[in-house]
PDB file of C-alpha atoms in Angstrom:
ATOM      1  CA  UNK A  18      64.794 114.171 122.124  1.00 40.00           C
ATOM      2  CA  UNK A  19      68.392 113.267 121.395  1.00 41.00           C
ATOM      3  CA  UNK A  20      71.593 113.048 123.810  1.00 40.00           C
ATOM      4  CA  UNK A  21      73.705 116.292 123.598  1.00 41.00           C
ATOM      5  CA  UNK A  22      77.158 116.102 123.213  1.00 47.00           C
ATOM      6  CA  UNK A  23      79.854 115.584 124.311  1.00 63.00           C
ATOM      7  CA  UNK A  24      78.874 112.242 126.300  1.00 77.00           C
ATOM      8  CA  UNK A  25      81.682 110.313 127.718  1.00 82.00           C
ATOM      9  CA  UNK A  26      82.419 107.135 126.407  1.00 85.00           C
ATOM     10  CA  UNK A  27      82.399 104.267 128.664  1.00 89.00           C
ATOM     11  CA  UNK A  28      85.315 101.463 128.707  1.00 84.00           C
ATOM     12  CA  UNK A  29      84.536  98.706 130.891  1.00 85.00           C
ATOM     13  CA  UNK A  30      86.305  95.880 131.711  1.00 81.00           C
ATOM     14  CA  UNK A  31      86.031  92.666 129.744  1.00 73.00           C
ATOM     15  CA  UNK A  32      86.919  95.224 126.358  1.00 72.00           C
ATOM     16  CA  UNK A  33      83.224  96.388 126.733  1.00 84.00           C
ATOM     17  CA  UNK A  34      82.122  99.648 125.927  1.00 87.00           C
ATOM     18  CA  UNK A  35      78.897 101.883 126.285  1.00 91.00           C
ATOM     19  CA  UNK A  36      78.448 104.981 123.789  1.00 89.00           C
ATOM     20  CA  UNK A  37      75.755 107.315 122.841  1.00 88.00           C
ATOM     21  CA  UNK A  38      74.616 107.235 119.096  1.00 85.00           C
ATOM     22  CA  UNK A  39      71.881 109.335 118.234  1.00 83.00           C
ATOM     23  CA  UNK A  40      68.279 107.874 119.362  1.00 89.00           C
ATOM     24  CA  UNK A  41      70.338 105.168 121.158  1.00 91.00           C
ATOM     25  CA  UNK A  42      72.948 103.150 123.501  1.00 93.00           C
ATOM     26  CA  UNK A  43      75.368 101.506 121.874  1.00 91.00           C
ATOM     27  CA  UNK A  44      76.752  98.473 124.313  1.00 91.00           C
ATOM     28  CA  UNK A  45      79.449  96.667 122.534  1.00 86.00           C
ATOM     29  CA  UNK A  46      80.608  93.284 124.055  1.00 81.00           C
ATOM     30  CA  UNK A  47      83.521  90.987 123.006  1.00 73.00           C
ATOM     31  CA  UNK A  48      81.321  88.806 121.033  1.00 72.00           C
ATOM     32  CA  UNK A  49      78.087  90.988 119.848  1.00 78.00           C
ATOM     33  CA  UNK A  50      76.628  94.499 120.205  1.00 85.00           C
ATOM     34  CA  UNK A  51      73.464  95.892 121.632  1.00 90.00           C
ATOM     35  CA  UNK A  52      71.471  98.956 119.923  1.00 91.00           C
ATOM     36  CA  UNK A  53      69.703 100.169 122.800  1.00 93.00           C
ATOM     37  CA  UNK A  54      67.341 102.956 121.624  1.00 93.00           C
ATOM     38  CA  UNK A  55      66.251 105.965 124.405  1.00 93.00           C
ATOM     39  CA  UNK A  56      62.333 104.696 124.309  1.00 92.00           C
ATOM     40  CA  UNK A  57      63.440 101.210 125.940  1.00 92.00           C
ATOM     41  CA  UNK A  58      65.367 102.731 128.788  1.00 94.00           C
ATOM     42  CA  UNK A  59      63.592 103.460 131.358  1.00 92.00           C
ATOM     43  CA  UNK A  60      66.373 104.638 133.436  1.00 93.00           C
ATOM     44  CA  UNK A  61      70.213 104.937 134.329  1.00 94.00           C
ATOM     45  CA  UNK A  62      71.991 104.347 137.567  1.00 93.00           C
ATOM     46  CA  UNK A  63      75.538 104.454 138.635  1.00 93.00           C
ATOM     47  CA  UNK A  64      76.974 102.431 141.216  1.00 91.00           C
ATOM     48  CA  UNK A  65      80.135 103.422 142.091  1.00 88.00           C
ATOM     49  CA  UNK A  66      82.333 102.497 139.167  1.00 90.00           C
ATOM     50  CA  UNK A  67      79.159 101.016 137.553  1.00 92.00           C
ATOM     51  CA  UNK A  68      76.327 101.959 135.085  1.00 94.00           C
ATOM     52  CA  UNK A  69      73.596  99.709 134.943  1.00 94.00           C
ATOM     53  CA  UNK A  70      70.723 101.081 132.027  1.00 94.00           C
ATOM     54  CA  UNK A  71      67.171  99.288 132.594  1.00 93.00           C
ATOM     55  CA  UNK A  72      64.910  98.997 130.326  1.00 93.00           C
ATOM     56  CA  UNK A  73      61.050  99.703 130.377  1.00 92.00           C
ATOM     57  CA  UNK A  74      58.662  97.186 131.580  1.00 89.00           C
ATOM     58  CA  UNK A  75      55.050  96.805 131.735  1.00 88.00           C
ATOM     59  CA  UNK A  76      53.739  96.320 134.976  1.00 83.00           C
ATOM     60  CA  UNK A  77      54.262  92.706 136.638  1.00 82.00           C
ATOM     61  CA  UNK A  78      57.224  92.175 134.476  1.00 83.00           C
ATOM     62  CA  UNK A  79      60.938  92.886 135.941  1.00 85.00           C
ATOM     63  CA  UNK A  80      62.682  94.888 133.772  1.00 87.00           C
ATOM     64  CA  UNK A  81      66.233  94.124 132.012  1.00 90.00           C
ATOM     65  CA  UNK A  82      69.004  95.870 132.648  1.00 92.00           C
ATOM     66  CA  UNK A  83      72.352  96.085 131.518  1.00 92.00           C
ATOM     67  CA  UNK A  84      75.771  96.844 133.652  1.00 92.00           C
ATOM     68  CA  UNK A  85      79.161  97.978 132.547  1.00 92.00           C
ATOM     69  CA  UNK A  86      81.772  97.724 135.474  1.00 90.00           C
ATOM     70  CA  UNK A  87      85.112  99.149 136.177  1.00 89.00           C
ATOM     71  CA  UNK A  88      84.413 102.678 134.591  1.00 88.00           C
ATOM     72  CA  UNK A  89      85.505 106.171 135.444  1.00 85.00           C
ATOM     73  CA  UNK A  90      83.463 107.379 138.528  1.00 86.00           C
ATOM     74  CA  UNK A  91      83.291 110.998 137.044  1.00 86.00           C
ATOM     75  CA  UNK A  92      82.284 109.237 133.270  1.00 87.00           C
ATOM     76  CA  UNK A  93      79.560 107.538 134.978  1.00 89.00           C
ATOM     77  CA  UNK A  94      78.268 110.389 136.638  1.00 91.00           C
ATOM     78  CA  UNK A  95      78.123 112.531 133.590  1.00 89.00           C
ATOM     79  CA  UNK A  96      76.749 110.206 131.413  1.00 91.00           C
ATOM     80  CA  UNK A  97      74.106 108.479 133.976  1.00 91.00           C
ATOM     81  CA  UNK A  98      72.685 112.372 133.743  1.00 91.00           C
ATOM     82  CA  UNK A  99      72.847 113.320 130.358  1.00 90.00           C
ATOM     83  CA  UNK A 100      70.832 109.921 129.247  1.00 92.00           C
ATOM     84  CA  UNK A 101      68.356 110.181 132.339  1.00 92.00           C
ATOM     85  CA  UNK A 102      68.079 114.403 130.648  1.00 90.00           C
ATOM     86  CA  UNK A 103      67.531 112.815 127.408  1.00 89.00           C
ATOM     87  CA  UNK A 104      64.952 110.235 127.700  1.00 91.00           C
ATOM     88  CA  UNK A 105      61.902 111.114 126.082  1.00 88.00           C
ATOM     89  CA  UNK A 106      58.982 112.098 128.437  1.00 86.00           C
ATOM     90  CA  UNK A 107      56.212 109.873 128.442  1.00 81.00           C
ATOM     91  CA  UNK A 108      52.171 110.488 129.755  1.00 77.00           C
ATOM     92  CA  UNK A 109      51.058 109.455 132.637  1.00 75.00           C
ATOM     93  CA  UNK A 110      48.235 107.322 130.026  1.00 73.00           C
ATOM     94  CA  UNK A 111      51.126 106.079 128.025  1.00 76.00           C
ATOM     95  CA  UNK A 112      51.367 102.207 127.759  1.00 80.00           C
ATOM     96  CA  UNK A 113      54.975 100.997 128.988  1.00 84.00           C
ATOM     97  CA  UNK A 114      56.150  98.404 126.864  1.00 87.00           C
ATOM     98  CA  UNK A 115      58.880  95.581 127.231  1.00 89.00           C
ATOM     99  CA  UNK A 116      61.865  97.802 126.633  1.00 88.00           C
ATOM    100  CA  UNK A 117      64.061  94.222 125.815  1.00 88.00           C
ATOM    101  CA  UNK A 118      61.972  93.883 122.242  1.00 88.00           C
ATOM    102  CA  UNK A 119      63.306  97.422 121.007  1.00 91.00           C
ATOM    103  CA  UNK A 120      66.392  95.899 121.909  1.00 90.00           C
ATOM    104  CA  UNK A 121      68.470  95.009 118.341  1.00 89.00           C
ATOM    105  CA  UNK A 122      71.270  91.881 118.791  1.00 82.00           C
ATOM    106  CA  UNK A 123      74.099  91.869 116.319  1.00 79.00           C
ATOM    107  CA  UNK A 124      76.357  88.507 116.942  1.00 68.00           C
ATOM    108  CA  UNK A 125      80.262  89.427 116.090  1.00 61.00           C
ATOM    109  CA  UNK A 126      81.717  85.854 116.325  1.00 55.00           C
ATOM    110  CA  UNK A 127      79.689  82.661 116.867  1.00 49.00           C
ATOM    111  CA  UNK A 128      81.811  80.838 119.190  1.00 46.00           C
ATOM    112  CA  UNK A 129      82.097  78.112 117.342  1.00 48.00           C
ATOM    113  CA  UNK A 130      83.353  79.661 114.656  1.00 50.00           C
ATOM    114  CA  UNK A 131      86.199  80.945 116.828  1.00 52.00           C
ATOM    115  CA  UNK A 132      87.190  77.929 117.718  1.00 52.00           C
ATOM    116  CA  UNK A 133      87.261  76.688 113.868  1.00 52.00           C
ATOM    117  CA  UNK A 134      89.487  79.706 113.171  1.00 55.00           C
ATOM    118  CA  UNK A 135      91.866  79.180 116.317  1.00 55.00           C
ATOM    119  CA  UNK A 136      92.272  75.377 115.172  1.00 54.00           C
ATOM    120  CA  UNK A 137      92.690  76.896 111.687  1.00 55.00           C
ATOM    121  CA  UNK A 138      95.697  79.115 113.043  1.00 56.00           C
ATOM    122  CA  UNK A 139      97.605  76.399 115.263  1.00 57.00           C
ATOM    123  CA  UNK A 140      97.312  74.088 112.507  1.00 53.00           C
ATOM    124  CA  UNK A 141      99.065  76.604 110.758  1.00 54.00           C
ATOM    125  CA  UNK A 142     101.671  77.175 113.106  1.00 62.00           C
ATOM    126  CA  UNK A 143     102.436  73.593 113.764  1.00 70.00           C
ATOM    127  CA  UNK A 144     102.616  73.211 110.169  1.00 67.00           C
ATOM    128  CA  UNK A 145     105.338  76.467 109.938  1.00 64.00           C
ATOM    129  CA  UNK A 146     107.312  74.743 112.851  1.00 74.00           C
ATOM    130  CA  UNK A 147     107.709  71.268 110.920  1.00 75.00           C
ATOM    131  CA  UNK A 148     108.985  73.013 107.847  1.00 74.00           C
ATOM    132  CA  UNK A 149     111.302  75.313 109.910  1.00 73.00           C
ATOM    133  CA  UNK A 150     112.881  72.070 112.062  1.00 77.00           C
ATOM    134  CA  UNK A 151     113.113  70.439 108.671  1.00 79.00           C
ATOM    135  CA  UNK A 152     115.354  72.888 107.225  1.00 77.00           C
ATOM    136  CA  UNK A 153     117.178  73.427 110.038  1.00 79.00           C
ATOM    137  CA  UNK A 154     117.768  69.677 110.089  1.00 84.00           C
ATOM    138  CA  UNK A 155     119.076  69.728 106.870  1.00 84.00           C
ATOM    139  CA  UNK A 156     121.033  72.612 107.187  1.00 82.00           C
ATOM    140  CA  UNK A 157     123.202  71.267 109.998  1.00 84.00           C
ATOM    141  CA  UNK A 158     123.444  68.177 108.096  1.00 85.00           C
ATOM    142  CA  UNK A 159     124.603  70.104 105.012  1.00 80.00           C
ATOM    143  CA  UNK A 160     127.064  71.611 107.421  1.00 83.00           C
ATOM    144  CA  UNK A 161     128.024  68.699 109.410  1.00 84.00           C
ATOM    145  CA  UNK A 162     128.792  67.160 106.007  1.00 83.00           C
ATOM    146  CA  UNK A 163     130.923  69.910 104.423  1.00 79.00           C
ATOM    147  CA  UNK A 164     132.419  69.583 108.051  1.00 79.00           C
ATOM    148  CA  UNK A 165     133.848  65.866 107.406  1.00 82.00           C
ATOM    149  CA  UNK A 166     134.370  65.885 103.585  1.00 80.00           C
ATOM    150  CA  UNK A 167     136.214  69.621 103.846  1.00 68.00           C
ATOM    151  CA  UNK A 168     138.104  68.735 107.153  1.00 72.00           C
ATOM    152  CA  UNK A 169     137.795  72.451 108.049  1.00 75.00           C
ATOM    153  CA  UNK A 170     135.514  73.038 110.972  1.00 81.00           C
ATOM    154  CA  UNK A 171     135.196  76.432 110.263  1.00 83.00           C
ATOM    155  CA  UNK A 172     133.888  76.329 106.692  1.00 82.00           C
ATOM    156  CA  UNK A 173     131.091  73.719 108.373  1.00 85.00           C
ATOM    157  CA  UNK A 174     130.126  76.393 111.013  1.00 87.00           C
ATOM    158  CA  UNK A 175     130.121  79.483 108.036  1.00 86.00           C
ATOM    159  CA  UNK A 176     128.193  77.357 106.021  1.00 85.00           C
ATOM    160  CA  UNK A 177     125.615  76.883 108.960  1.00 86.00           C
ATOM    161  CA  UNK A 178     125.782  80.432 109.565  1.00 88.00           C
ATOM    162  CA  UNK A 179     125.294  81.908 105.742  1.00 87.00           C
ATOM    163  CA  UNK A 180     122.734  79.476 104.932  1.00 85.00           C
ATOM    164  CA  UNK A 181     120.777  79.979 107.720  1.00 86.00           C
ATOM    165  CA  UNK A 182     120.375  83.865 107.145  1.00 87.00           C
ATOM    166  CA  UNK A 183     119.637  82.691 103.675  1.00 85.00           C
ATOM    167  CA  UNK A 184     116.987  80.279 104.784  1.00 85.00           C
ATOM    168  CA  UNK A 185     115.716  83.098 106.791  1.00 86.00           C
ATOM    169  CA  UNK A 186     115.619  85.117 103.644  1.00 86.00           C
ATOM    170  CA  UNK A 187     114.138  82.965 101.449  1.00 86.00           C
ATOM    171  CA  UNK A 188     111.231  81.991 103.875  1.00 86.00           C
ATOM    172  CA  UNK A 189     110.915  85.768 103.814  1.00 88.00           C
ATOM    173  CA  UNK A 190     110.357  85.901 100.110  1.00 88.00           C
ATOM    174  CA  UNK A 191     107.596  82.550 100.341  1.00 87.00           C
ATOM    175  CA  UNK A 192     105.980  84.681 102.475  1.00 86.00           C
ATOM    176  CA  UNK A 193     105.839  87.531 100.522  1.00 89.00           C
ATOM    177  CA  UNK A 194     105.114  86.039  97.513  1.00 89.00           C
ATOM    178  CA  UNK A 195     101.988  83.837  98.736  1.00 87.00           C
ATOM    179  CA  UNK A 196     100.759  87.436  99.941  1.00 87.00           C
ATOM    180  CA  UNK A 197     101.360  88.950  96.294  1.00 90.00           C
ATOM    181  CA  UNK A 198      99.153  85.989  94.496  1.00 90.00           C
ATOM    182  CA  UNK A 199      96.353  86.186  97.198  1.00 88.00           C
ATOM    183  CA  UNK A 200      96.136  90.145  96.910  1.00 88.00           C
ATOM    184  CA  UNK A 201      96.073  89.464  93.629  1.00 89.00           C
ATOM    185  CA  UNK A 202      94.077  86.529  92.789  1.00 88.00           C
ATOM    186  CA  UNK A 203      91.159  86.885  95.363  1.00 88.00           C
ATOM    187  CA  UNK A 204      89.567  90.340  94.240  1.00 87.00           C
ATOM    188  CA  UNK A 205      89.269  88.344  90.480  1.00 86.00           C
ATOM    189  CA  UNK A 206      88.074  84.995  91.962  1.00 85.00           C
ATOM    190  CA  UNK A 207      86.985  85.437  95.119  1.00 86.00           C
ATOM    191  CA  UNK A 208      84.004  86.570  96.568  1.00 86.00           C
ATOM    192  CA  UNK A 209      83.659  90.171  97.351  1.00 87.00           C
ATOM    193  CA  UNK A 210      81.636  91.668 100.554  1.00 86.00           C
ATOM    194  CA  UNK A 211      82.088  94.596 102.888  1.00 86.00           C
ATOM    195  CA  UNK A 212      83.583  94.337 106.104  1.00 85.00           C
ATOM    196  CA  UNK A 213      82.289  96.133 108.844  1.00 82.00           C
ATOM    197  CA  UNK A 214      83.894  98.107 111.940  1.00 79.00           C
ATOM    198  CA  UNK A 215      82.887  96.841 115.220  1.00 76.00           C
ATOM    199  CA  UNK A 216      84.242  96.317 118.816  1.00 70.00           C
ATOM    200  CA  UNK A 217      85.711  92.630 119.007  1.00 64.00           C
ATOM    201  CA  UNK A 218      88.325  91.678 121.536  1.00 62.00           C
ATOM    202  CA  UNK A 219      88.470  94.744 123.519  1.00 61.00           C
ATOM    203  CA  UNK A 220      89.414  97.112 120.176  1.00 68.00           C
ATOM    204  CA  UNK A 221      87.951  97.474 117.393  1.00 74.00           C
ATOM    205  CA  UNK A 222      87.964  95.420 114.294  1.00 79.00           C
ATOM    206  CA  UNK A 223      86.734  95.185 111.104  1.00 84.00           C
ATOM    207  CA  UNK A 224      84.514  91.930 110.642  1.00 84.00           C
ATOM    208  CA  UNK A 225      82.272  90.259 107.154  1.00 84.00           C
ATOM    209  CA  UNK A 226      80.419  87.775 106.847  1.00 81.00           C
ATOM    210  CA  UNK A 227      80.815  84.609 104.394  1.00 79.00           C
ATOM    211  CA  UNK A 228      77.612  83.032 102.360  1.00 75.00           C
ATOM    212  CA  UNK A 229      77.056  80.269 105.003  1.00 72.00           C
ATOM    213  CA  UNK A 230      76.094  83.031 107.765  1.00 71.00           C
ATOM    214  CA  UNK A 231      79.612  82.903 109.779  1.00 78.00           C
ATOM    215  CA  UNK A 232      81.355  85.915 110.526  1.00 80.00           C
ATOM    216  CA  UNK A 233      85.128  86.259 110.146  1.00 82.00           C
ATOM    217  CA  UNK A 234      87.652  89.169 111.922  1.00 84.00           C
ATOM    218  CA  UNK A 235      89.691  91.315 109.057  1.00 85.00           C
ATOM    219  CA  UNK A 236      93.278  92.297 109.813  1.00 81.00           C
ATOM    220  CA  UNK A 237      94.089  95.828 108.096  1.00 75.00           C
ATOM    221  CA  UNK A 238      95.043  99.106 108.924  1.00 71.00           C
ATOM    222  CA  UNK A 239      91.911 101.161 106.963  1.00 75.00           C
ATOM    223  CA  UNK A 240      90.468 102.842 109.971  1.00 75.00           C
ATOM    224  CA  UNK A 241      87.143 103.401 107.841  1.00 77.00           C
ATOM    225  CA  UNK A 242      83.612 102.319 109.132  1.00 76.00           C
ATOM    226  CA  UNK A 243      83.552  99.979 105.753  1.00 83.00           C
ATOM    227  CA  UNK A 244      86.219  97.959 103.891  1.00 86.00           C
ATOM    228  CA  UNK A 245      85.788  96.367 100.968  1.00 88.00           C
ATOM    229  CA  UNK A 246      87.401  92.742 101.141  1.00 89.00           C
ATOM    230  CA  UNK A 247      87.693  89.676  99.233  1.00 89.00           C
ATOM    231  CA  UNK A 248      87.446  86.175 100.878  1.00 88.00           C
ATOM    232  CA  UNK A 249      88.484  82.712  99.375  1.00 87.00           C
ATOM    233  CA  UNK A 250      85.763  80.256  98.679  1.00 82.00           C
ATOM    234  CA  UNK A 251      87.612  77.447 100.061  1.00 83.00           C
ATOM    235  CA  UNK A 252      89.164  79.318 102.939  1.00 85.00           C
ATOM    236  CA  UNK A 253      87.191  82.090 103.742  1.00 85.00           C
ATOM    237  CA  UNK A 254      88.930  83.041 106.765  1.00 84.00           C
ATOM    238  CA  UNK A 255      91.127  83.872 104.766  1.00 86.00           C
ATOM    239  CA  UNK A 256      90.274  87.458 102.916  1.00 89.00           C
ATOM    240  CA  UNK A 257      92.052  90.739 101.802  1.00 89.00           C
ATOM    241  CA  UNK A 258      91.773  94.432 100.953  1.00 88.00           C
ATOM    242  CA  UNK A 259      90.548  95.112  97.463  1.00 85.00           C
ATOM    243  CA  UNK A 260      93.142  98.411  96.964  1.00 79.00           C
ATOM    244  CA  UNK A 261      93.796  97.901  93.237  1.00 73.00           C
ATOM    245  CA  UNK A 262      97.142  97.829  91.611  1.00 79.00           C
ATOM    246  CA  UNK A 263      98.541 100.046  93.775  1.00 80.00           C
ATOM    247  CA  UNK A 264      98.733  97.250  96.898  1.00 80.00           C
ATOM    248  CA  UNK A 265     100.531  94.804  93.868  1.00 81.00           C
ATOM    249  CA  UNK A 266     102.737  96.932  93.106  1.00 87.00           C
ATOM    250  CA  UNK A 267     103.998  97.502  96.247  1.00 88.00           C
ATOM    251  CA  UNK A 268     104.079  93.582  96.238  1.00 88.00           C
ATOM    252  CA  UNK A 269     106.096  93.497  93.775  1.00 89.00           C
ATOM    253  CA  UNK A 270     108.500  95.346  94.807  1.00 92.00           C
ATOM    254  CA  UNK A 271     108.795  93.765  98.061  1.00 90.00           C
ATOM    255  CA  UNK A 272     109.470  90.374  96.151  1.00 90.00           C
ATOM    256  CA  UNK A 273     112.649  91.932  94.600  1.00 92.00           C
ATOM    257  CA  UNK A 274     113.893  93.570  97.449  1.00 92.00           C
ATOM    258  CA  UNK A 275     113.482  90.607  99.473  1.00 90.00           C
ATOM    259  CA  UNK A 276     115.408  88.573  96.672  1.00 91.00           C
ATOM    260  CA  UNK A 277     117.843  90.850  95.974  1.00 92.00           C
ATOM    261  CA  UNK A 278     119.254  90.116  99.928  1.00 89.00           C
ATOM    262  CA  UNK A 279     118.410  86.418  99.781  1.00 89.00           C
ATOM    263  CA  UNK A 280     119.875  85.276  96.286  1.00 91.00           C
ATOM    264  CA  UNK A 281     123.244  86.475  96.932  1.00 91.00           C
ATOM    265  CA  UNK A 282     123.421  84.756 100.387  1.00 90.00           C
ATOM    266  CA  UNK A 283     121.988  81.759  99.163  1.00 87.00           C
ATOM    267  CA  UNK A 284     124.722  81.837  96.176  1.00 89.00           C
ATOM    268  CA  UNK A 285     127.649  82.896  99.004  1.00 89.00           C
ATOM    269  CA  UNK A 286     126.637  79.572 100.883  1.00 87.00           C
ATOM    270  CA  UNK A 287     127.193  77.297  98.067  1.00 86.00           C
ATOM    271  CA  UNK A 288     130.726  79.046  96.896  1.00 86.00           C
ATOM    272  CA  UNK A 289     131.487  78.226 100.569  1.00 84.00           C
ATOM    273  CA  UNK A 290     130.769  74.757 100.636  1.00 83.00           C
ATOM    274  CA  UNK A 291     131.822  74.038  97.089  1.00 82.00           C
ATOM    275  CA  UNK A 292     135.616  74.077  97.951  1.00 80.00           C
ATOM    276  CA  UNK A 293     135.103  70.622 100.434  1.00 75.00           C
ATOM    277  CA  UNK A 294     134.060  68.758  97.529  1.00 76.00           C
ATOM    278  CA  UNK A 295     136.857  69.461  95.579  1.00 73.00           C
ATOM    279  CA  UNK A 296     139.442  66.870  94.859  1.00 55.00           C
TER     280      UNK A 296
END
């Protein structure tokens, strides 16, 4: 017998969720999801803004059971009912079984593996900040220079000005243009695998998984169950959409609109120091 529709969803606190998907629960937690099917539970119970779903259990053995907190009152109501309607009937002669071993386990993020990717990111970031403090260091240098040599405090302060819009701009196009070679690069030479939707830090996400077993969270905007994605081998947090030339294109085209601000700022900034040198 299956659940009939419409069945509220459940959001719980912690971003965990409890949904209804044909034979079965679905519990999804921040770091892995439960398939629960209907001939493991044994019942459902709310209490107060609570579910709590137990599981089947032979005789002598205390059953599992699962809670999801913080939920709407009327939600749990409706849905404690429709899954208690729904479970299948069972005779009196029927052997229970240990509802936990119908239970199916996917993991979404080994925890260690987080941690590798957070390090990963702040390594990252600290790295960004260096280059940023270098250039600024520079720049007022640069400015401080054109400053003394010009004598004309206010062709040091314009040059710290324009060039640091063009810095700006031009750390703008690296960006862009590091995103243009990966989009294009790893679909030919990376490794190719399909990313799957699932409910990771409270939303949901799309996640694959790398030859070595680990799984890794995809950042896109395809709201399909499946995306096909390309990973590095070196890096293989590091992974994007395989879209075809149409995605190149458009990063293309970013490049030269991006460079058609930054070059002329850039080339403004050196006609406006140029003149302190002079003479």
């Amino acid at each position: 017998m299956s659940i009939t529709s419409p069945i509220p969803v459940l959001q719980g606190d912690k971003g965990t969720e409890l949904r209804s998907q044909g034979e079965a629960l679905l519990l999804r937690r921040p770091d892995d999801e439960l398939r629960i099917p209907l001939t493991a539970i044994g019942w459902v119970h709310t209490e107060g803004r609570a579910v709590v779903v137990g599981l089947t259990a032979p005789a002598g053995v205390e059953p599992t059971a699962y809670r999801i907190e913080d939920v709407s009152r009327a939600a749990a109501t409706a849905f404690a009912d429709a899954v208690n309607e729904a479970l299948p009937e069972r005779a009196p002669e029927e052997e229970v079984v240990d509802g936990s071993t119908l239970v199916t386990v996917r993991s979404v993020r080994p925890a260690d593996e987080k941690e590798d990717e957070e390090e990963e990111e702040n390594g990252g970031s600290r790295r960004f900040r260096w280059m940023s403090l270098g250039v600024g260091v520079m720049l007022v240098a640069f400015s401080v220079v054109v400053g003394i040599v010009g004598e004309h405090v206010g062709r040091a302060v314009a040059v710290l000005l324009l060039g640091g819009l063009g810095a700006l701009f031009l750390a703008m196009v690296g960006s862009a243009l590091l995103t243009a070679w990966e989009n294009w690069y790893l679909p030919r030479h990376g490794i190719t695998v399909d990313a799957q939707q699932v409910w990771l830090d409270g939303r949901d996400r799309h996640v694959y998984t790398d030859t070595s077993g680990k799984t890794h969270p995809f950042s896109g905007s395809s709201r399909d169950e499946t995306v096909r994605v390309a990973y590095s081998v070196r890096r293989p947090s590091r992974a994007v959409s395989c879209e075809g030339w149409g995605r190149q294109v458009k990063d293309l085209l970013l490049v030269v609109f991006l460079l058609a601000f930054a070059a002329p700022v850039v080339y403004g900034t050196v006609l406006l120091a140029l003149p302190a040198f002079d003479g």
